């Protein structure tokens, strides 16, 4: 019995008591490490492709990578509904419902994965055309998207299991699974892309094989701990319970739509830049990849703070919720200040990791000078989103993303890049300033205290 309790503590963790800054810091570090390793999937692809294939390969992986990131973020958004519900059930001490929630989430997400794979494979040509992928990179982008489309089942599966673990308060095991995938991806990238000369196709194949391995290890881990989850891993346990699916959709669809809105706006900016030529396209692709690393590190603050907020909100511990958000802001400020310093001091050197192309390196300072403005709003955005998503206000999260993506990112990019004729610098500046559109109203909402009137998801289920 004692061993079972100790084993349960390694998977299920509650945050309704204890030292908040210490808990948040310890919880966020594995998320950061896991996110860095996830970025290494695509970063290693671009480094090897940049060195082996050249600017055309970088442009293809950049365009294809953004589309795959969109698919992944949609999956993460859908899973967020299940994650928040699981966290709130733990906070309200209602563990009996966990198995049914997990079964509902698993079946729904896997069906979505099959649909996304089919649609992505069929419309990849349309996507490349509307992204204005340069002619020299078009065929490679098509190959990259085709192979990655087939692998969406494994990508969705891994993110689904990770969402369950995050909801349970476990951030360490997802790190292990990502480390496995990253190691496999690195070895296969070198073998397939470089040694065997598969080029961009080899990078895509390495990525999905790594994701498949990660998903299988994660699934095996959950299977070993199925007793404490109340999920039997049988066909009978893979059953959609309407009331749980309704909550998952109410929370997950707005978050998925939010991610889609932001990425659509990113596609718009990418399309504008691609018209300028391969060098501008490749420079932006490398710069966004570096920026993505910074974003993935800092978004771990939201990943860690969200289940902490959810548990305490369901437990009706409002004072502790406020303290969690405050510490998320503090950590966000510290991390983003560090990013700004690294960018300003070593930005060009970071670009050199991806390419030795002199034209790209000559244009890199323009990207760096304009993208650093994004770190100021992002420092506060992580804590804001943790509160908004943790209490279950997914619709507001979608509205914030609408301001960020469709209004500010597109509006600012057009204003600076086209209307003010700043060109490449203006597009990057508009791209970087966009998060302010969500950060400012988000801060107002958090500080106002209006959110305290929001009913928890657990209370909503009890009333039905």
mmCIF file of N, CA, C and O in Angstrom, residues 53 56-65 67-68 120 124-125 127-129 131-149 200-201 204 274:
data_model
loop_
_atom_site.group_PDB
_atom_site.id
_atom_site.type_symbol
_atom_site.label_atom_id
_atom_site.label_comp_id
_atom_site.label_asym_id
_atom_site.label_seq_id
_atom_site.Cartn_x
_atom_site.Cartn_y
_atom_site.Cartn_z
ATOM 1 N N UNK A 53 21.221 21.281 -47.730
ATOM 2 C CA UNK A 53 20.408 21.645 -48.891
ATOM 3 C C UNK A 53 20.596 23.102 -49.290
ATOM 4 O O UNK A 53 20.635 23.433 -50.467
ATOM 5 N N UNK A 56 17.096 27.147 -50.172
ATOM 6 C CA UNK A 56 15.830 26.604 -50.660
ATOM 7 C C UNK A 56 15.242 25.603 -49.658
ATOM 8 O O UNK A 56 14.036 25.590 -49.401
ATOM 9 N N UNK A 57 16.101 24.782 -49.079
ATOM 10 C CA UNK A 57 15.650 23.818 -48.072
ATOM 11 C C UNK A 57 15.148 24.514 -46.818
ATOM 12 O O UNK A 57 14.137 24.113 -46.234
ATOM 13 N N UNK A 58 15.853 25.587 -46.395
ATOM 14 C CA UNK A 58 15.417 26.348 -45.230
ATOM 15 C C UNK A 58 14.041 26.958 -45.458
ATOM 16 O O UNK A 58 13.179 26.950 -44.578
ATOM 17 N N UNK A 59 13.836 27.498 -46.647
ATOM 18 C CA UNK A 59 12.548 28.098 -46.972
ATOM 19 C C UNK A 59 11.437 27.047 -46.939
ATOM 20 O O UNK A 59 10.343 27.304 -46.432
ATOM 21 N N UNK A 60 11.701 25.852 -47.459
ATOM 22 C CA UNK A 60 10.706 24.782 -47.490
ATOM 23 C C UNK A 60 10.349 24.306 -46.085
ATOM 24 O O UNK A 60 9.164 24.152 -45.743
ATOM 25 N N UNK A 61 11.361 24.076 -45.252
ATOM 26 C CA UNK A 61 11.124 23.610 -43.888
ATOM 27 C C UNK A 61 10.450 24.697 -43.063
ATOM 28 O O UNK A 61 9.602 24.425 -42.207
ATOM 29 N N UNK A 62 10.806 25.957 -43.333
ATOM 30 C CA UNK A 62 10.181 27.074 -42.618
ATOM 31 C C UNK A 62 8.689 27.126 -42.904
ATOM 32 O O UNK A 62 7.865 27.208 -41.989
ATOM 33 N N UNK A 63 8.320 27.077 -44.176
ATOM 34 C CA UNK A 63 6.903 27.141 -44.556
ATOM 35 C C UNK A 63 6.149 25.905 -44.064
ATOM 36 O O UNK A 63 5.079 26.006 -43.451
ATOM 37 N N UNK A 64 6.730 24.721 -44.313
ATOM 38 C CA UNK A 64 6.081 23.488 -43.875
ATOM 39 C C UNK A 64 5.997 23.384 -42.364
ATOM 40 O O UNK A 64 4.990 22.926 -41.816
ATOM 41 N N UNK A 65 7.050 23.848 -41.688
ATOM 42 C CA UNK A 65 7.084 23.791 -40.226
ATOM 43 C C UNK A 65 5.996 24.622 -39.583
ATOM 44 O O UNK A 65 5.415 24.234 -38.563
ATOM 45 N N UNK A 67 3.052 25.243 -40.816
ATOM 46 C CA UNK A 67 1.787 24.525 -40.989
ATOM 47 C C UNK A 67 1.674 23.394 -39.970
ATOM 48 O O UNK A 67 0.617 23.195 -39.344
ATOM 49 N N UNK A 68 2.763 22.649 -39.788
ATOM 50 C CA UNK A 68 2.755 21.548 -38.819
ATOM 51 C C UNK A 68 2.586 22.089 -37.410
ATOM 52 O O UNK A 68 1.884 21.494 -36.574
ATOM 53 N N UNK A 120 -4.746 17.549 -44.271
ATOM 54 C CA UNK A 120 -3.445 18.161 -44.520
ATOM 55 C C UNK A 120 -2.778 17.566 -45.757
ATOM 56 O O UNK A 120 -2.201 18.289 -46.578
ATOM 57 N N UNK A 124 -2.204 20.110 -49.162
ATOM 58 C CA UNK A 124 -0.865 20.669 -48.995
ATOM 59 C C UNK A 124 -0.430 21.516 -50.197
ATOM 60 O O UNK A 124 0.306 22.494 -50.039
ATOM 61 N N UNK A 125 -0.886 21.163 -51.377
ATOM 62 C CA UNK A 125 -0.555 21.967 -52.553
ATOM 63 C C UNK A 125 -1.188 23.341 -52.484
ATOM 64 O O UNK A 125 -0.552 24.357 -52.794
ATOM 65 N N UNK A 127 -1.985 24.875 -49.783
ATOM 66 C CA UNK A 127 -1.303 25.607 -48.713
ATOM 67 C C UNK A 127 -0.010 26.241 -49.230
ATOM 68 O O UNK A 127 0.251 27.429 -49.000
ATOM 69 N N UNK A 128 0.798 25.457 -49.922
ATOM 70 C CA UNK A 128 2.073 25.970 -50.432
ATOM 71 C C UNK A 128 1.854 27.117 -51.412
ATOM 72 O O UNK A 128 2.609 28.101 -51.418
ATOM 73 N N UNK A 129 0.813 27.006 -52.227
ATOM 74 C CA UNK A 129 0.517 28.067 -53.196
ATOM 75 C C UNK A 129 0.129 29.358 -52.489
ATOM 76 O O UNK A 129 0.624 30.445 -52.830
ATOM 77 N N UNK A 131 0.808 30.232 -49.464
ATOM 78 C CA UNK A 131 1.908 30.761 -48.652
ATOM 79 C C UNK A 131 2.974 31.429 -49.525
ATOM 80 O O UNK A 131 3.965 31.939 -49.001
ATOM 81 N N UNK A 132 2.765 31.393 -50.825
ATOM 82 C CA UNK A 132 3.738 31.966 -51.756
ATOM 83 C C UNK A 132 5.129 31.368 -51.570
ATOM 84 O O UNK A 132 6.136 32.086 -51.590
ATOM 85 N N UNK A 133 5.169 30.037 -51.360
ATOM 86 C CA UNK A 133 6.465 29.359 -51.221
ATOM 87 C C UNK A 133 7.261 29.574 -52.512
ATOM 88 O O UNK A 133 6.747 29.333 -53.609
ATOM 89 N N UNK A 134 8.508 30.062 -52.410
ATOM 90 C CA UNK A 134 9.313 30.298 -53.614
ATOM 91 C C UNK A 134 9.402 29.056 -54.499
ATOM 92 O O UNK A 134 9.431 27.919 -54.007
ATOM 93 N N UNK A 135 9.451 29.256 -55.805
ATOM 94 C CA UNK A 135 9.455 28.154 -56.765
ATOM 95 C C UNK A 135 10.532 27.130 -56.521
ATOM 96 O O UNK A 135 10.297 25.920 -56.670
ATOM 97 N N UNK A 136 11.732 27.584 -56.125
ATOM 98 C CA UNK A 136 12.843 26.661 -55.888
ATOM 99 C C UNK A 136 12.599 25.754 -54.692
ATOM 100 O O UNK A 136 13.230 24.689 -54.584
ATOM 101 N N UNK A 137 11.715 26.190 -53.782
ATOM 102 C CA UNK A 137 11.475 25.422 -52.558
ATOM 103 C C UNK A 137 10.140 24.696 -52.566
ATOM 104 O O UNK A 137 9.839 23.932 -51.646
ATOM 105 N N UNK A 138 9.326 24.897 -53.614
ATOM 106 C CA UNK A 138 7.939 24.408 -53.631
ATOM 107 C C UNK A 138 7.853 22.877 -53.529
ATOM 108 O O UNK A 138 7.120 22.342 -52.686
ATOM 109 N N UNK A 139 8.596 22.175 -54.350
ATOM 110 C CA UNK A 139 8.525 20.709 -54.357
ATOM 111 C C UNK A 139 8.978 20.131 -53.021
ATOM 112 O O UNK A 139 8.387 19.162 -52.513
ATOM 113 N N UNK A 140 10.028 20.719 -52.441
ATOM 114 C CA UNK A 140 10.527 20.232 -51.155
ATOM 115 C C UNK A 140 9.505 20.482 -50.043
ATOM 116 O O UNK A 140 9.327 19.647 -49.153
ATOM 117 N N UNK A 141 8.832 21.631 -50.083
ATOM 118 C CA UNK A 141 7.797 21.928 -49.090
ATOM 119 C C UNK A 141 6.642 20.940 -49.198
ATOM 120 O O UNK A 141 6.068 20.498 -48.190
ATOM 121 N N UNK A 142 6.279 20.569 -50.431
ATOM 122 C CA UNK A 142 5.222 19.585 -50.648
ATOM 123 C C UNK A 142 5.595 18.233 -50.040
ATOM 124 O O UNK A 142 4.776 17.576 -49.384
ATOM 125 N N UNK A 143 6.841 17.805 -50.266
ATOM 126 C CA UNK A 143 7.305 16.537 -49.708
ATOM 127 C C UNK A 143 7.291 16.571 -48.178
ATOM 128 O O UNK A 143 6.865 15.606 -47.526
ATOM 129 N N UNK A 144 7.761 17.677 -47.621
ATOM 130 C CA UNK A 144 7.837 17.828 -46.165
ATOM 131 C C UNK A 144 6.444 17.724 -45.539
ATOM 132 O O UNK A 144 6.228 16.986 -44.574
ATOM 133 N N UNK A 145 5.478 18.451 -46.126
ATOM 134 C CA UNK A 145 4.115 18.435 -45.597
ATOM 135 C C UNK A 145 3.459 17.065 -45.777
ATOM 136 O O UNK A 145 2.710 16.608 -44.898
ATOM 137 N N UNK A 146 3.723 16.410 -46.898
ATOM 138 C CA UNK A 146 3.124 15.103 -47.146
ATOM 139 C C UNK A 146 3.541 14.073 -46.123
ATOM 140 O O UNK A 146 2.710 13.327 -45.589
ATOM 141 N N UNK A 147 4.839 14.032 -45.822
ATOM 142 C CA UNK A 147 5.349 13.059 -44.848
ATOM 143 C C UNK A 147 4.867 13.387 -43.443
ATOM 144 O O UNK A 147 4.427 12.507 -42.693
ATOM 145 N N UNK A 148 4.907 14.676 -43.074
ATOM 146 C CA UNK A 148 4.468 15.082 -41.730
ATOM 147 C C UNK A 148 2.970 14.871 -41.544
ATOM 148 O O UNK A 148 2.504 14.616 -40.429
ATOM 149 N N UNK A 149 2.199 14.983 -42.637
ATOM 150 C CA UNK A 149 0.755 14.740 -42.542
ATOM 151 C C UNK A 149 0.482 13.322 -42.079
ATOM 152 O O UNK A 149 -0.400 13.074 -41.245
ATOM 153 N N UNK A 200 15.153 17.356 -47.460
ATOM 154 C CA UNK A 200 14.012 17.788 -46.655
ATOM 155 C C UNK A 200 13.119 16.609 -46.276
ATOM 156 O O UNK A 200 12.586 16.547 -45.165
ATOM 157 N N UNK A 201 12.965 15.654 -47.166
ATOM 158 C CA UNK A 201 12.152 14.472 -46.868
ATOM 159 C C UNK A 201 12.728 13.679 -45.705
ATOM 160 O O UNK A 201 11.992 13.134 -44.871
ATOM 161 N N UNK A 204 11.756 15.357 -42.438
ATOM 162 C CA UNK A 204 10.361 15.082 -42.076
ATOM 163 C C UNK A 204 10.205 13.672 -41.535
ATOM 164 O O UNK A 204 9.510 13.442 -40.528
ATOM 165 N N UNK A 274 7.610 36.156 -48.093
ATOM 166 C CA UNK A 274 8.006 35.242 -49.169
ATOM 167 C C UNK A 274 8.011 35.923 -50.534
ATOM 168 O O UNK A 274 8.762 35.537 -51.433
#
